[in-house]
Short mmCIF file of C-alpha atoms in Angstrom, two decimals:
data_model
loop_
_atom_site.label_atom_id
_atom_site.label_comp_id
_atom_site.label_asym_id
_atom_site.label_seq_id
_atom_site.Cartn_x
_atom_site.Cartn_y
_atom_site.Cartn_z
CA MET A 1 64.99 173.50 68.84
CA VAL A 2 65.04 176.13 66.87
CA ALA A 3 62.79 179.41 66.37
CA LYS A 4 62.59 182.47 64.36
CA VAL A 5 61.93 186.28 66.01
CA ARG A 6 60.87 188.81 63.18
CA VAL A 7 61.00 192.24 65.22
CA ASP A 8 60.06 195.41 63.16
CA PRO A 9 61.56 198.60 65.05
CA ASN A 10 59.43 200.40 62.34
CA GLU A 11 56.31 198.94 63.14
CA ARG A 12 55.42 200.58 66.70
CA ILE A 13 52.55 199.43 68.72
CA GLY A 14 51.80 201.76 71.61
CA VAL A 15 53.77 203.35 74.37
CA ILE A 16 54.52 200.94 77.46
CA SER A 17 53.21 202.34 80.61
CA PRO A 18 56.24 202.44 83.05
CA LEU A 19 53.39 201.32 86.12
CA ILE A 20 52.90 197.59 84.91
CA TYR A 21 56.08 197.35 87.14
CA GLY A 22 54.21 197.83 90.01
CA GLN A 23 53.94 196.13 93.31
CA PHE A 24 51.29 196.07 96.15
CA LEU A 25 51.47 195.90 100.14
CA GLU A 26 48.75 194.55 102.20
CA HIS A 27 48.39 194.33 106.23
CA ALA A 28 48.31 191.03 107.12
CA LYS A 29 50.52 188.59 108.82
CA ASP A 30 54.19 189.21 108.36
CA PHE A 31 53.81 191.76 104.90
CA ILE A 32 54.27 194.67 106.93
CA TYR A 33 55.61 194.12 110.65
CA PRO A 34 57.89 193.25 110.94
CA SER A 35 59.06 193.26 107.12
CA LEU A 36 58.99 196.83 106.56
CA TRP A 37 58.23 198.86 109.73
CA ASP A 38 60.35 197.31 112.48
CA ASP A 39 61.17 200.05 115.44
CA ALA A 40 63.22 197.54 116.88
CA SER A 41 65.51 196.74 114.17
CA PRO A 42 69.00 198.19 113.65
CA HIS A 43 68.26 198.45 110.33
CA SER A 44 65.66 200.54 110.75
CA ASP A 45 65.36 204.73 110.16
CA GLU A 46 64.16 207.29 112.53
CA VAL A 47 60.65 206.29 111.86
CA GLY A 48 61.04 202.64 111.41
CA LEU A 49 61.05 201.95 107.92
CA ARG A 50 63.79 199.16 107.21
CA ARG A 51 66.62 201.01 105.40
CA ASP A 52 67.89 197.78 104.02
CA VAL A 53 64.20 197.32 102.32
CA THR A 54 64.10 200.52 101.23
CA GLU A 55 67.09 200.13 99.25
CA ALA A 56 66.42 197.18 97.63
CA VAL A 57 62.91 198.64 96.57
CA ARG A 58 64.35 200.94 95.01
CA GLU A 59 66.90 199.35 93.09
CA LEU A 60 63.98 197.08 92.02
CA GLY A 61 62.53 200.18 90.17
CA THR A 62 59.40 200.05 91.54
CA THR A 63 56.80 202.20 89.83
CA VAL A 64 53.79 202.34 91.56
CA ILE A 65 52.70 200.48 94.71
CA ARG A 66 49.15 199.85 96.29
CA TRP A 67 48.01 200.03 99.96
CA PRO A 68 46.64 199.43 102.21
CA GLY A 69 44.85 196.57 100.27
CA GLY A 70 42.94 194.64 98.54
CA SER A 71 40.55 193.37 100.88
CA TYR A 72 42.07 194.94 103.86
CA ALA A 73 41.58 198.20 102.11
CA ASP A 74 37.51 197.79 102.83
CA TYR A 75 38.01 198.00 106.38
CA TYR A 76 40.64 200.30 107.07
CA ARG A 77 40.14 203.80 109.00
CA TRP A 78 42.63 205.59 107.82
CA GLU A 79 42.14 208.56 110.85
CA ASP A 80 44.06 205.19 113.39
CA GLY A 81 47.13 205.36 111.52
CA VAL A 82 47.79 209.58 111.73
CA GLY A 83 49.33 212.05 114.15
CA PRO A 84 51.25 210.39 117.04
CA ARG A 85 52.92 207.00 116.67
CA GLU A 86 51.89 206.94 120.70
CA ARG A 87 48.43 207.97 119.93
CA ARG A 88 47.22 205.81 118.06
CA PRO A 89 44.82 202.75 118.85
CA LEU A 90 45.51 198.84 118.80
CA THR A 91 42.69 197.40 116.47
CA ARG A 92 41.67 194.58 115.14
CA ASN A 93 42.35 193.11 111.75
CA TRP A 94 38.75 192.29 110.68
CA ASN A 95 40.18 190.82 107.18
CA SER A 96 43.00 188.18 108.17
CA GLY A 97 42.80 188.25 111.82
CA GLY A 98 45.04 189.27 114.57
CA LEU A 99 45.85 193.07 115.68
CA GLU A 100 46.90 195.65 113.66
CA ARG A 101 49.43 198.41 115.39
CA ASN A 102 48.64 201.48 113.25
CA ALA A 103 52.36 201.93 113.32
CA PHE A 104 52.65 201.81 109.39
CA GLY A 105 50.37 204.52 108.55
CA THR A 106 49.60 206.81 105.59
CA ASP A 107 52.43 209.21 106.36
CA GLU A 108 54.39 205.84 106.79
CA PHE A 109 53.26 204.68 103.39
CA LEU A 110 54.04 208.15 101.87
CA ARG A 111 57.60 208.64 102.83
CA PHE A 112 58.43 204.94 101.57
CA CYS A 113 57.09 205.79 98.46
CA GLU A 114 59.30 209.02 98.18
CA LEU A 115 62.54 206.93 99.65
CA THR A 116 61.93 204.40 97.14
CA ASN A 117 60.47 206.95 93.92
CA ALA A 118 57.23 204.76 93.56
CA ALA A 119 53.65 206.49 92.67
CA PRO A 120 51.61 205.59 95.39
CA TYR A 121 48.09 204.20 94.58
CA ILE A 122 45.98 204.43 97.89
CA ASN A 123 42.55 202.44 98.09
CA ALA A 124 39.89 203.63 99.70
CA ASN A 125 37.48 202.01 102.03
CA LEU A 126 34.40 201.32 100.24
CA GLY A 127 33.38 198.35 102.38
CA THR A 128 32.57 199.94 105.55
CA GLY A 129 33.79 203.75 105.03
CA THR A 130 31.63 206.21 103.96
CA MET A 131 32.08 208.76 100.81
CA MET A 132 33.12 211.10 103.70
CA ASP A 133 35.72 209.67 105.39
CA ALA A 134 37.49 209.35 101.70
CA LEU A 135 37.11 212.68 101.05
CA ARG A 136 38.73 213.44 104.27
CA TRP A 137 41.39 211.06 103.48
CA LEU A 138 42.15 212.54 100.12
CA ASP A 139 42.25 216.48 101.96
CA TYR A 140 44.86 215.02 104.42
CA CYS A 141 46.98 213.78 101.45
CA ASN A 142 46.17 216.83 98.61
CA GLY A 143 44.58 219.27 100.68
CA GLY A 144 46.01 222.97 100.77
CA GLN A 145 43.90 225.23 103.16
CA GLY A 146 43.37 224.87 106.81
CA THR A 147 40.78 221.93 107.39
CA PRO A 148 41.19 219.97 110.35
CA GLU A 149 42.52 217.07 108.24
CA VAL A 150 44.97 219.46 106.46
CA LEU A 151 46.27 220.95 109.81
CA LEU A 152 46.56 217.08 111.29
CA ARG A 153 49.00 216.58 108.35
CA ARG A 154 50.74 219.40 109.04
CA GLU A 155 51.46 218.84 113.15
CA GLY A 156 52.53 215.50 111.58
CA GLY A 157 55.51 217.48 109.73
CA HIS A 158 54.33 217.28 106.20
CA ARG A 159 53.45 221.29 105.65
CA ASP A 160 53.18 220.50 101.66
CA PRO A 161 50.41 218.49 100.20
CA TYR A 162 51.34 214.98 99.13
CA ALA A 163 49.49 215.40 96.09
CA VAL A 164 48.65 211.46 95.72
CA THR A 165 47.56 210.61 92.28
CA TYR A 166 45.90 207.12 91.83
CA TRP A 167 42.86 206.49 94.25
CA GLY A 168 40.89 202.98 94.05
CA ILE A 169 37.55 203.05 94.63
CA GLY A 170 36.24 199.50 96.33
CA ASN A 171 38.50 195.74 95.99
CA GLU A 172 36.33 193.23 94.92
CA THR A 173 33.19 194.35 95.07
CA TRP A 174 31.42 191.63 93.43
CA ALA A 175 32.82 189.11 96.09
CA GLY A 176 30.68 187.39 98.59
CA TRP A 177 33.79 187.48 100.93
CA GLU A 178 34.11 191.30 100.62
CA ALA A 179 32.72 193.63 102.91
CA GLY A 180 30.64 196.06 101.69
CA GLN A 181 29.61 193.65 98.50
CA MET A 182 27.56 195.11 95.89
CA ASP A 183 25.51 193.96 92.88
CA ALA A 184 26.69 195.76 89.76
CA ALA A 185 24.24 198.40 89.33
CA HIS A 186 24.74 199.38 92.93
CA TYR A 187 28.66 199.49 92.57
CA ALA A 188 28.76 201.89 89.57
CA ARG A 189 26.08 204.07 91.03
CA THR A 190 28.40 204.57 93.97
CA LEU A 191 31.67 204.89 91.61
CA ARG A 192 30.09 207.44 89.96
CA GLY A 193 29.27 209.07 93.23
CA TRP A 194 32.41 208.92 94.84
CA ALA A 195 34.44 209.74 92.18
CA GLN A 196 32.64 212.76 91.11
CA ALA A 197 33.03 214.34 94.68
CA MET A 198 36.89 213.50 94.72
CA ARG A 199 37.60 214.80 91.13
CA ARG A 200 35.75 218.10 92.27
CA HIS A 201 38.68 218.25 95.24
CA SER A 202 41.40 217.01 93.58
CA PRO A 203 41.05 217.44 89.60
CA TYR A 204 43.89 216.12 88.62
CA ILE A 205 43.42 212.50 90.37
CA LYS A 206 43.20 209.12 88.57
CA VAL A 207 40.52 206.80 89.43
CA LEU A 208 40.46 203.48 89.54
CA GLY A 209 37.36 200.92 89.25
CA VAL A 210 36.55 197.74 90.17
CA GLY A 211 36.11 195.70 87.03
CA SER A 212 34.98 192.18 86.99
CA ASN A 213 35.75 188.62 88.58
CA VAL A 214 39.10 187.32 86.98
CA PHE A 215 37.70 189.00 83.60
CA VAL A 216 34.84 187.01 82.99
CA ASP A 217 31.43 188.72 84.18
CA GLY A 218 31.13 191.19 80.57
CA SER A 219 27.87 192.20 82.44
CA TRP A 220 29.56 193.94 86.05
CA ASP A 221 31.72 195.58 83.56
CA ASP A 222 29.10 196.79 81.00
CA GLU A 223 27.29 198.16 84.05
CA VAL A 224 30.39 199.86 85.22
CA LEU A 225 31.43 201.32 82.47
CA GLY A 226 27.85 202.35 81.10
CA SER A 227 27.37 204.74 84.61
CA ALA A 228 30.68 205.68 84.83
CA ALA A 229 33.27 205.56 82.17
CA ASP A 230 33.41 209.08 82.11
CA MET A 231 34.74 209.40 85.81
CA ILE A 232 37.40 206.66 85.82
CA ASP A 233 41.13 206.37 84.41
CA TYR A 234 41.46 202.13 85.08
CA LEU A 235 39.24 199.52 85.23
CA THR A 236 41.14 197.05 87.45
CA ILE A 237 41.22 192.94 86.97
CA HIS A 238 42.23 190.44 89.65
CA GLN A 239 44.18 187.47 88.34
CA TYR A 240 46.53 184.64 89.68
CA GLY A 241 48.24 181.77 88.33
CA TYR A 242 48.96 178.98 90.95
CA SER A 243 50.66 175.41 91.75
CA VAL A 244 50.55 172.34 94.11
CA ASP A 245 53.25 170.26 93.22
CA ARG A 246 56.42 171.48 93.00
CA LYS A 247 58.40 168.51 92.37
CA GLY A 248 59.03 166.59 88.85
CA GLY A 249 57.85 169.21 86.92
CA GLY A 250 54.47 167.93 86.23
CA GLU A 251 52.64 171.62 86.35
CA PHE A 252 55.06 173.46 84.49
CA ASP A 253 53.49 173.49 81.11
CA SER A 254 50.18 175.02 83.26
CA VAL A 255 52.23 177.39 84.75
CA ALA A 256 54.37 178.44 82.06
CA TYR A 257 51.49 179.08 79.41
CA ALA A 258 48.78 180.65 81.65
CA PRO A 259 50.17 184.19 80.41
CA ALA A 260 48.52 183.51 77.07
CA VAL A 261 45.40 183.07 79.28
CA PHE A 262 45.76 186.42 80.59
CA ALA A 263 46.13 187.68 77.00
CA GLN A 264 42.99 186.05 75.89
CA ASN A 265 41.26 187.82 78.94
CA PHE A 266 43.00 191.00 78.24
CA ARG A 267 41.46 191.17 74.93
CA LYS A 268 38.03 190.21 75.77
CA MET A 269 38.11 193.08 78.29
CA LEU A 270 39.46 195.64 75.84
CA ASP A 271 36.68 194.94 73.55
CA ARG A 272 34.39 196.14 76.25
CA VAL A 273 36.48 199.07 77.07
CA GLN A 274 37.23 200.32 73.83
CA PRO A 275 33.58 201.40 73.08
CA HIS A 276 33.57 203.67 75.78
CA ASN A 277 37.22 205.41 75.16
CA THR A 278 37.13 208.90 73.40
CA ARG A 279 39.85 211.52 71.72
CA THR A 280 40.12 212.81 74.99
CA HIS A 281 39.37 210.33 77.79
CA CYS A 282 40.72 206.90 77.67
CA ILE A 283 40.24 203.86 79.88
CA ARG A 284 43.31 201.89 80.51
CA LEU A 285 43.36 198.41 82.41
CA ALA A 286 44.76 197.83 85.45
CA LEU A 287 46.22 194.13 86.72
CA ASP A 288 46.13 195.58 90.44
CA GLU A 289 46.74 192.22 91.82
CA TRP A 290 48.66 189.25 90.60
CA ASN A 291 50.99 186.44 91.10
CA THR A 292 50.96 182.42 91.51
CA ARG A 293 49.71 181.12 94.76
CA HIS A 294 51.54 178.61 95.99
CA PHE A 295 49.08 175.49 97.91
CA ASN A 296 50.49 172.82 99.78
CA ARG A 297 49.07 169.17 99.48
CA MET A 298 48.58 167.99 103.15
CA PRO A 299 48.26 164.24 104.16
CA ASP A 300 44.51 164.08 103.96
CA GLY A 301 44.77 165.73 100.58
CA THR A 302 43.31 168.76 101.21
CA LEU A 303 45.26 171.50 99.92
CA VAL A 304 46.15 174.65 102.11
CA LEU A 305 47.44 178.27 100.58
CA ASP A 306 51.42 178.77 101.74
CA HIS A 307 52.25 182.72 101.87
CA HIS A 308 55.58 181.79 102.96
CA SER A 309 56.53 179.21 100.28
CA PRO A 310 59.60 180.66 98.42
CA ARG A 311 59.20 182.13 94.94
CA CYS A 312 61.10 179.63 92.46
CA LEU A 313 62.22 179.56 89.10
CA GLN A 314 58.85 178.41 87.42
CA ASP A 315 57.39 181.74 89.10
CA ALA A 316 59.67 183.86 87.40
CA VAL A 317 59.26 182.33 84.04
CA PHE A 318 55.18 182.97 84.27
CA ALA A 319 55.83 186.36 85.81
CA ALA A 320 58.09 187.30 82.93
CA GLY A 321 55.73 185.87 80.54
CA VAL A 322 52.35 187.88 82.16
CA LEU A 323 54.86 190.80 81.65
CA ASN A 324 55.49 190.03 77.76
CA VAL A 325 52.02 190.10 77.45
CA MET A 326 51.44 193.24 79.38
CA VAL A 327 54.14 194.99 76.99
CA ARG A 328 52.46 193.75 73.79
CA LEU A 329 49.18 195.25 74.82
CA SER A 330 50.75 198.92 75.32
CA PRO A 331 49.45 201.26 75.98
CA HIS A 332 45.79 199.59 76.93
CA VAL A 333 47.36 198.05 80.22
CA GLY A 334 48.30 201.06 81.93
CA MET A 335 49.24 199.73 85.34
CA ALA A 336 49.88 196.36 87.52
CA ASN A 337 50.67 195.67 90.99
CA TYR A 338 52.96 192.40 91.70
CA VAL A 339 51.02 190.37 95.05
CA LEU A 340 52.82 190.95 97.24
CA LEU A 341 56.69 193.01 97.70
CA LEU A 342 57.39 191.77 100.83
CA ASN A 343 57.47 187.88 102.16
CA GLY A 344 53.58 186.81 101.24
CA ASN A 345 54.46 185.46 97.57
CA GLY A 346 57.13 188.27 97.86
CA THR A 347 59.47 189.74 95.25
CA LEU A 348 61.62 190.15 98.21
CA HIS A 349 62.09 187.94 101.53
CA VAL A 350 62.45 190.28 104.66
CA HIS A 351 64.33 188.55 107.41
CA ARG A 352 65.60 189.93 110.88
CA GLU A 353 68.98 190.28 109.13
CA GLY A 354 68.45 191.25 106.12
CA VAL A 355 66.56 191.13 102.41
CA VAL A 356 66.83 187.92 99.95
CA LYS A 357 66.23 189.25 96.48
CA THR A 358 63.80 186.52 94.97
CA PRO A 359 64.05 185.14 91.41
CA LEU A 360 60.93 187.77 90.91
CA TYR A 361 62.82 190.36 92.24
CA HIS A 362 65.38 190.23 89.02
CA VAL A 363 62.75 190.00 86.72
CA PHE A 364 60.98 192.90 87.97
CA ARG A 365 64.19 194.98 88.11
CA HIS A 366 65.34 193.90 84.64
CA PHE A 367 62.29 194.69 83.17
CA ALA A 368 61.65 198.20 84.56
CA GLU A 369 64.86 199.42 83.33
CA ARG A 370 64.97 197.68 79.95
CA MET A 371 61.57 197.18 78.43
CA ARG A 372 60.47 200.73 78.85
CA GLY A 373 59.62 202.97 75.56
CA TRP A 374 57.87 202.08 72.93
CA ALA A 375 56.52 198.46 72.15
CA VAL A 376 57.04 197.24 68.70
CA ALA A 377 55.65 194.33 66.52
CA THR A 378 57.00 190.94 67.24
CA ALA A 379 56.19 187.76 65.48
CA VAL A 380 57.71 184.13 66.44
CA GLU A 381 57.89 180.88 64.11
CA GLY A 382 59.15 177.63 65.76
CA ASP A 383 57.49 174.79 67.18
CA GLY A 384 54.17 175.32 69.50
CA ARG A 385 51.34 173.66 71.23
CA LYS A 386 47.79 174.22 72.35
CA VAL A 387 47.74 176.34 75.36
CA PRO A 388 47.32 173.56 78.00
CA GLU A 389 44.19 174.17 80.62
CA PRO A 390 45.89 176.69 82.78
CA GLN A 391 46.40 176.55 86.77
CA MET A 392 44.29 179.92 87.63
CA MET A 393 42.97 181.37 91.03
CA TRP A 394 42.39 178.40 92.64
CA PRO A 395 42.45 174.83 92.75
CA GLY A 396 39.14 173.09 91.39
CA THR A 397 38.74 176.09 89.42
CA LYS A 398 38.14 175.40 85.57
CA PRO A 399 38.93 179.07 83.89
CA ALA A 400 37.19 179.67 80.61
CA TYR A 401 40.08 179.70 77.80
CA ASP A 402 40.86 179.10 74.40
CA ALA A 403 42.84 176.43 73.61
CA GLU A 404 45.06 178.68 70.37
CA TYR A 405 48.18 177.52 69.27
CA VAL A 406 51.12 179.29 70.37
CA THR A 407 54.95 178.82 69.81
CA VAL A 408 57.02 177.77 72.71
CA LEU A 409 59.44 180.67 72.75
CA ASP A 410 57.33 183.81 73.86
CA ALA A 411 58.70 187.51 72.75
CA ALA A 412 57.93 191.01 73.40
CA ALA A 413 60.52 193.94 72.23
CA ALA A 414 60.75 197.75 73.99
CA LEU A 415 62.47 200.55 71.84
CA ASP A 416 63.74 203.14 73.56
CA ASP A 417 66.05 206.25 72.63
CA GLY A 418 67.84 204.00 70.27
CA SER A 419 67.98 200.82 72.21
CA LEU A 420 66.08 197.95 71.43
CA THR A 421 65.69 195.20 73.88
CA LEU A 422 64.02 192.01 73.01
CA SER A 423 62.52 189.84 75.92
CA LEU A 424 62.98 185.94 75.11
CA ILE A 425 60.74 183.12 77.52
CA ASN A 426 61.57 179.49 76.73
CA ARG A 427 58.65 177.96 77.72
CA SER A 428 59.96 174.08 77.18
CA LEU A 429 60.89 172.60 80.52
CA THR A 430 63.67 169.98 78.96
CA GLU A 431 64.55 172.06 75.73
CA GLY A 432 66.88 174.86 74.78
CA ILE A 433 65.62 176.97 72.06
CA ARG A 434 68.01 178.15 69.10
CA VAL A 435 66.87 181.65 68.22
CA MET A 436 67.46 183.41 64.94
CA LEU A 437 66.56 186.98 64.45
CA GLU A 438 65.57 188.69 61.45
CA MET A 439 64.71 192.53 61.13
CA PRO A 440 63.45 194.61 57.84
CA ASP A 441 65.69 195.16 55.10
CA GLY A 442 67.76 198.62 56.03
CA VAL A 443 67.30 198.30 60.16
CA LYS A 444 71.06 198.08 60.97
CA HIS A 445 71.53 197.00 64.40
CA LYS A 446 74.50 196.08 67.05
CA ALA A 447 73.58 193.08 69.53
CA LEU A 448 75.41 194.98 73.01
CA SER A 449 74.16 192.32 75.45
CA HIS A 450 72.36 189.70 76.73
CA TRP A 451 70.77 189.15 80.30
CA GLN A 452 69.92 185.80 81.55
CA LEU A 453 67.58 184.25 84.25
CA ALA A 454 68.42 180.35 83.86
CA HIS A 455 69.26 177.58 86.27
CA GLY A 456 69.14 173.60 85.91
CA ASP A 457 66.21 173.06 88.80
CA VAL A 458 63.08 174.51 87.61
CA TYR A 459 62.08 175.09 91.13
CA ALA A 460 65.48 176.37 92.39
CA TYR A 461 65.22 179.62 94.61
CA ASN A 462 67.04 181.90 97.07
CA ASP A 463 67.06 182.00 100.25
CA VAL A 464 68.78 182.99 103.62
CA TYR A 465 71.34 180.22 103.22
CA ARG A 466 71.52 180.85 99.28
CA PRO A 467 71.01 183.95 98.33
CA ASP A 468 72.28 183.81 94.69
CA GLU A 469 71.29 180.19 93.90
CA VAL A 470 69.46 181.77 91.04
CA ARG A 471 70.84 184.78 89.86
CA PRO A 472 70.71 186.33 86.34
CA GLU A 473 74.42 186.37 84.02
CA THR A 474 74.78 189.10 81.78
CA ALA A 475 77.54 189.68 79.01
CA ASP A 476 78.51 192.15 76.36
CA LEU A 477 77.71 190.78 72.85
CA ASP A 478 79.54 191.69 69.50
CA VAL A 479 77.11 191.23 66.74
CA THR A 480 76.36 192.97 63.98
CA ASP A 481 73.67 192.50 61.39
CA GLU A 482 77.02 191.71 58.78
CA THR A 483 77.11 188.34 60.74
CA PRO A 484 75.28 185.78 58.73
CA GLU A 485 72.86 185.34 60.97
CA ASP A 486 71.99 186.51 64.16
CA THR A 487 71.81 183.35 66.81
CA TRP A 488 71.23 182.72 70.52
CA VAL A 489 70.32 180.20 72.81
CA VAL A 490 67.83 180.19 75.61
CA PRO A 491 68.08 177.88 77.92
CA PRO A 492 65.24 175.38 79.07
CA HIS A 493 62.53 177.17 81.77
CA SER A 494 64.57 180.25 81.18
CA VAL A 495 63.91 184.15 80.76
CA LYS A 496 66.28 185.94 78.25
CA THR A 497 66.79 189.57 77.21
CA VAL A 498 69.34 191.00 74.23
CA THR A 499 69.65 194.38 73.87
CA PHE A 500 70.41 196.00 70.63
CA ARG A 501 71.84 199.38 69.31
CA LEU A 502 70.21 200.39 66.21
CA THR A 503 72.80 201.74 63.71
CA GLY A 504 70.89 203.35 61.20
#
């Protein structure tokens, strides 16, 4: 298979927000304890944070981390997670079951963000909390005067304000399963009131408001934007892919092409957002929950969500496809948070003795390093197909989508200080693609290096026993524009990038 990729570094689409390389933490199962906080581990620091996890996340290049959820956020009492640890209460986890130690609270989260160079994104409790609860939490984090909240923070050892910028108000507030479900009009009024009060305290904050369920409820979005567009900086979306039968490759097309449906849905939502943007205030989209869920089929045919199924190469191909979409839609997509950072569907698999870097880890780390700066125009010519019915959200869900024609090869490009990186994804399960590059006349370029994540088995993964089963390959290149044609082969079901230096 052959594809031609045209890249025009002179046609800049928009600035890529580094916040699209974000992650997500939530209190459930082993996603926090003992994966991140474990006072009994020899790997932990003086406050209980796992040093090996902190180091791996710092290397990952994570730009923003959302916490404490998710649905858990709408039950979370922030006061339970501050102050001396020995005095913090043992509480029920009303969202996922079990008990919550509250050992990992606001200060521990913000310390973790500081150690990993990630911006904190705190989701306020709209479901069971009050505006005053949120304002007091904001004061604890950002206040500088001697209020009880600020004095409590100082007693805990942090004199200066944390200056937390990103604050979410609500989570899936449209959902029947969510604590504090509201209709659109009720939520829009509440959002506006909370955002106004929080901005009076901290005028510099960025507010995230809840967008519609998987992009599709335009009436919800119109209500929220009509009432609160001037009060929010991001409108949030949650979207998931899924797989069930991870054998034989039968699901690969539905998973690998699902990012094309993400792109369709982003464009539809942007059509609703754009009329509310002004020269001085622009709302971005935030995909603050996304991943590929893994389901297992039981002997009786029922499907069970498996939070601990290892992330495989197929998941990495999907994730790279979503990242390519967000790069191409720069700057309109301003943030994204992959679910989850640790263990459950995780970018990292944490065990008692160490950390396993999944195929997803390698994709996120490389994209955060290379796919930055300006998104520039790309176009692909080659074999293609109509988008197959995607596997999105939950088995049995029939998502609305357009069966548009797309190429097998997916591409995006980023220009950063004279360095151009081209991201290529082969969505064929079985065939490699030979790529021919075309740039405008007068754009001289030299290929410096390539990076590739590939494996013969699309379901290959890394675990404790084989931590490097799927690992990236890198190589220096020496290909210039004087070569008759710039060519590379992208293996089946793989992700590849090529980095160039523009020389004229």
